PDB file of C-alpha atoms in Angstrom:
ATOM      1  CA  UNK A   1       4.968 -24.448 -29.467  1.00  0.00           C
ATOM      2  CA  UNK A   2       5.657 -20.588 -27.809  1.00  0.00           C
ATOM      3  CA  UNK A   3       3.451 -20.147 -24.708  1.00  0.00           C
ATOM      4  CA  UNK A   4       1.075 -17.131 -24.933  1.00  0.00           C
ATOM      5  CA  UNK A   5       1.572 -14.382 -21.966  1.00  0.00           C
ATOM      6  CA  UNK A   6      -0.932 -11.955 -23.344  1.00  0.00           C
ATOM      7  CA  UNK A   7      -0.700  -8.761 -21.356  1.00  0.00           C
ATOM      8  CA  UNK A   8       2.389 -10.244 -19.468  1.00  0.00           C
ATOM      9  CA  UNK A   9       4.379 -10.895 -22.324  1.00  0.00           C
ATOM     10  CA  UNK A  10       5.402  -7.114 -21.623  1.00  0.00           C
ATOM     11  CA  UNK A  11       8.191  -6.230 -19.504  1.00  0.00           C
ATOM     12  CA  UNK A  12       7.203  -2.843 -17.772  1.00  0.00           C
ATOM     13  CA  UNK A  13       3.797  -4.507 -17.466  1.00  0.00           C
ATOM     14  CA  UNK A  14       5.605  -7.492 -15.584  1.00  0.00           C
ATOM     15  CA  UNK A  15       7.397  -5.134 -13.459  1.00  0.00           C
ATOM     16  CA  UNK A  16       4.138  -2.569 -12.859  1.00  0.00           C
ATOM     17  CA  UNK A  17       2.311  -6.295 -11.845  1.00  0.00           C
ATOM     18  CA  UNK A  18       4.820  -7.621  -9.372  1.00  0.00           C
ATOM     19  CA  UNK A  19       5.431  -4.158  -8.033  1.00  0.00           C
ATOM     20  CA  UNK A  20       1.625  -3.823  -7.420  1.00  0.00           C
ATOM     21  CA  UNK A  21       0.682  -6.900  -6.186  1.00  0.00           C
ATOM     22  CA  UNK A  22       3.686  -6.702  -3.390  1.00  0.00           C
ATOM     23  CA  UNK A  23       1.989  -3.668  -2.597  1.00  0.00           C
ATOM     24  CA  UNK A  24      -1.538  -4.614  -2.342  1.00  0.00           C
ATOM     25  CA  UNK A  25      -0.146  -7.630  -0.029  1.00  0.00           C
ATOM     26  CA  UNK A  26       1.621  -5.192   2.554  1.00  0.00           C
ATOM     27  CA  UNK A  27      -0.980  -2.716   2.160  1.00  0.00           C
ATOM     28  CA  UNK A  28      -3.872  -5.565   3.128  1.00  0.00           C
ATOM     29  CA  UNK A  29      -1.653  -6.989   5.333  1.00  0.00           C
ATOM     30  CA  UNK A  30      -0.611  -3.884   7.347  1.00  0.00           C
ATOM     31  CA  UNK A  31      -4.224  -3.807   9.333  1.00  0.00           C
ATOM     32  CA  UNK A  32      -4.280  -7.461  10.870  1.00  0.00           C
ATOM     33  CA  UNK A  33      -0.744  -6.253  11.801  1.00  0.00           C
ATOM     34  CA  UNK A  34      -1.784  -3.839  13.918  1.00  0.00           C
ATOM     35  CA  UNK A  35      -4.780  -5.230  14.847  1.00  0.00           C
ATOM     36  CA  UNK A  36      -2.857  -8.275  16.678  1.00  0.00           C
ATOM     37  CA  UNK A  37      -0.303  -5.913  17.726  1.00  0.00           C
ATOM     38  CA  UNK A  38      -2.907  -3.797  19.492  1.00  0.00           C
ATOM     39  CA  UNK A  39      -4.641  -6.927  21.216  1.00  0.00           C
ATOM     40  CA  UNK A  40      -1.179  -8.210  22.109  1.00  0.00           C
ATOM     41  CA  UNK A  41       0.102  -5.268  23.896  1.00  0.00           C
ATOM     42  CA  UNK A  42      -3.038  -3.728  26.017  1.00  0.00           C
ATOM     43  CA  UNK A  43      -5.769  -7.072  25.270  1.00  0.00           C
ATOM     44  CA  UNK A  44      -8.253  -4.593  24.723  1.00  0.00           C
ATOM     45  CA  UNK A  45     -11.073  -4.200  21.969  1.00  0.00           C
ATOM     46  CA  UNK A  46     -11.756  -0.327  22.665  1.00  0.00           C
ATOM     47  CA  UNK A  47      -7.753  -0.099  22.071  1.00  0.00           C
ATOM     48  CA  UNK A  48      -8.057  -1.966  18.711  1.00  0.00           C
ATOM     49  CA  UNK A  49     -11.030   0.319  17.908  1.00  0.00           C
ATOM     50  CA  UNK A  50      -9.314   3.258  18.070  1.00  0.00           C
ATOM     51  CA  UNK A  51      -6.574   2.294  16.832  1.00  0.00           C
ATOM     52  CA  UNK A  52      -8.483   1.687  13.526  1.00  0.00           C
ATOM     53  CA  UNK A  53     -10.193   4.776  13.795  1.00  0.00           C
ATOM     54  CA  UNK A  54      -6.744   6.645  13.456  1.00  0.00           C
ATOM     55  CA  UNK A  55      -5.827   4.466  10.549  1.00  0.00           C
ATOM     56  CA  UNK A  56      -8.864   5.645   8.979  1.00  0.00           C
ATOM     57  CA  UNK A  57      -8.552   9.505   9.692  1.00  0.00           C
ATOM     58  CA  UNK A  58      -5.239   8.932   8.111  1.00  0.00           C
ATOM     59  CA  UNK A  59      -6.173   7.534   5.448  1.00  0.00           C
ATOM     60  CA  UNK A  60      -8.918   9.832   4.637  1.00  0.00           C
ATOM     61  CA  UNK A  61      -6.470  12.874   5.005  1.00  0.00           C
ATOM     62  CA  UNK A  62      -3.727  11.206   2.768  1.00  0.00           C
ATOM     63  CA  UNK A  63      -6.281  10.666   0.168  1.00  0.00           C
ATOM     64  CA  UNK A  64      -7.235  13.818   0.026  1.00  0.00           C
ATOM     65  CA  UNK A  65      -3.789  15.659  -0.013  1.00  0.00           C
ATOM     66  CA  UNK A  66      -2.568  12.865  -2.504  1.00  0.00           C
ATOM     67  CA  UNK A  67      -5.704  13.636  -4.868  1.00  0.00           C
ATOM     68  CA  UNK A  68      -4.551  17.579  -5.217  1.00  0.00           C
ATOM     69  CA  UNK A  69      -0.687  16.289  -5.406  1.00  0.00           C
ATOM     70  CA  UNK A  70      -1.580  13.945  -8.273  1.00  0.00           C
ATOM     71  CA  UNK A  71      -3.087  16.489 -10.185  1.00  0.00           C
ATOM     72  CA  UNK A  72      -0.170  18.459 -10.050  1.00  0.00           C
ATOM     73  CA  UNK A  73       2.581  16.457 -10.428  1.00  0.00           C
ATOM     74  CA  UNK A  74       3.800  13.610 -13.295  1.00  0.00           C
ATOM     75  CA  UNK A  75       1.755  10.344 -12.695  1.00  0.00           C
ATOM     76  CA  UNK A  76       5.219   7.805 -12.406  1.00  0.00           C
ATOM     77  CA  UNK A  77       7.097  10.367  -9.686  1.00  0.00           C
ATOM     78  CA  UNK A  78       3.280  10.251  -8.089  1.00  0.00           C
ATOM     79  CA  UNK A  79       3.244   6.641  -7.943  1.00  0.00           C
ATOM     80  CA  UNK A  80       7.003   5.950  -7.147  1.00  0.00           C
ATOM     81  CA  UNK A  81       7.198   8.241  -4.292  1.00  0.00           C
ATOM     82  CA  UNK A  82       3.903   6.922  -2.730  1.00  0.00           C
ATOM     83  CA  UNK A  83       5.263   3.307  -2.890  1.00  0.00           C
ATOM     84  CA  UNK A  84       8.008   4.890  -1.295  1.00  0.00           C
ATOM     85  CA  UNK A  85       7.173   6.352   1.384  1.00  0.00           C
ATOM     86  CA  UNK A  86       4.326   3.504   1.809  1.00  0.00           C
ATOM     87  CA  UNK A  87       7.250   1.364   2.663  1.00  0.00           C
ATOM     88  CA  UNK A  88       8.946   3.974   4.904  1.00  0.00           C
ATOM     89  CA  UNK A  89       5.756   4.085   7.414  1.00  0.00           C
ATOM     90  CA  UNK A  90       5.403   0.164   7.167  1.00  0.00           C
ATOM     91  CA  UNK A  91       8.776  -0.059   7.708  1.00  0.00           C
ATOM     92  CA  UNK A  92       8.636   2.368  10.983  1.00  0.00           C
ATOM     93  CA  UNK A  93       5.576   0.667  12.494  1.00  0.00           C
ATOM     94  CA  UNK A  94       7.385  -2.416  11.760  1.00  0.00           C
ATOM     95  CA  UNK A  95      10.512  -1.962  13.495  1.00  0.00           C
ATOM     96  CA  UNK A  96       8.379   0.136  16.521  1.00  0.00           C
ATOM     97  CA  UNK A  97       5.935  -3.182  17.251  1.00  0.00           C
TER      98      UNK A  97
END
């Protein structure tokens, strides 16, 4: 008797799934990070604070730069380079904390 996978029976959907959901775990992960990191090195709230306010500003700002990109460029080059460069700044926080 063949096991039923439904929707991840498909490869590329497989490989859009795993590629997401590592993703979605850095990209969740990323704030407690820096939240801890913050605490650790000056032990103060106001420091977390604001350090949370810049994450938001940036985020704002990248969303709405990445909104006028996406319309303008192919959807997969949209989403690869994102993931990309998603990495890149984890990566560089990272290695600076």
């Amino acid at each position: 008797m063949r096991l039923e996978l439904g929707p991840l029976g498909g490869r590329n959907f497989r490989l859009l799934f795993a590629a997401r959901s590592i993703s979605y775990f850095g990209t969740y992960l990323a704030p407690i990070a820096v939240a801890f990191a913050v605490l650790d090195l000056t032990g103060s709230a106001s420091d977390t604070g604001i350090a949370f306010a810049c994450w938001t500003l940036a985020q704002v700002s990248t969303l709405m730069i990445g909104g006028v990109v996406a319309d303008r460029l192919p959807r997969r080059l949209v989403m690869v380079s994102s993931d990309v460069a998603n990495l890149c700044v984890r990566a560089g926080v990272g290695g600076c904390c």
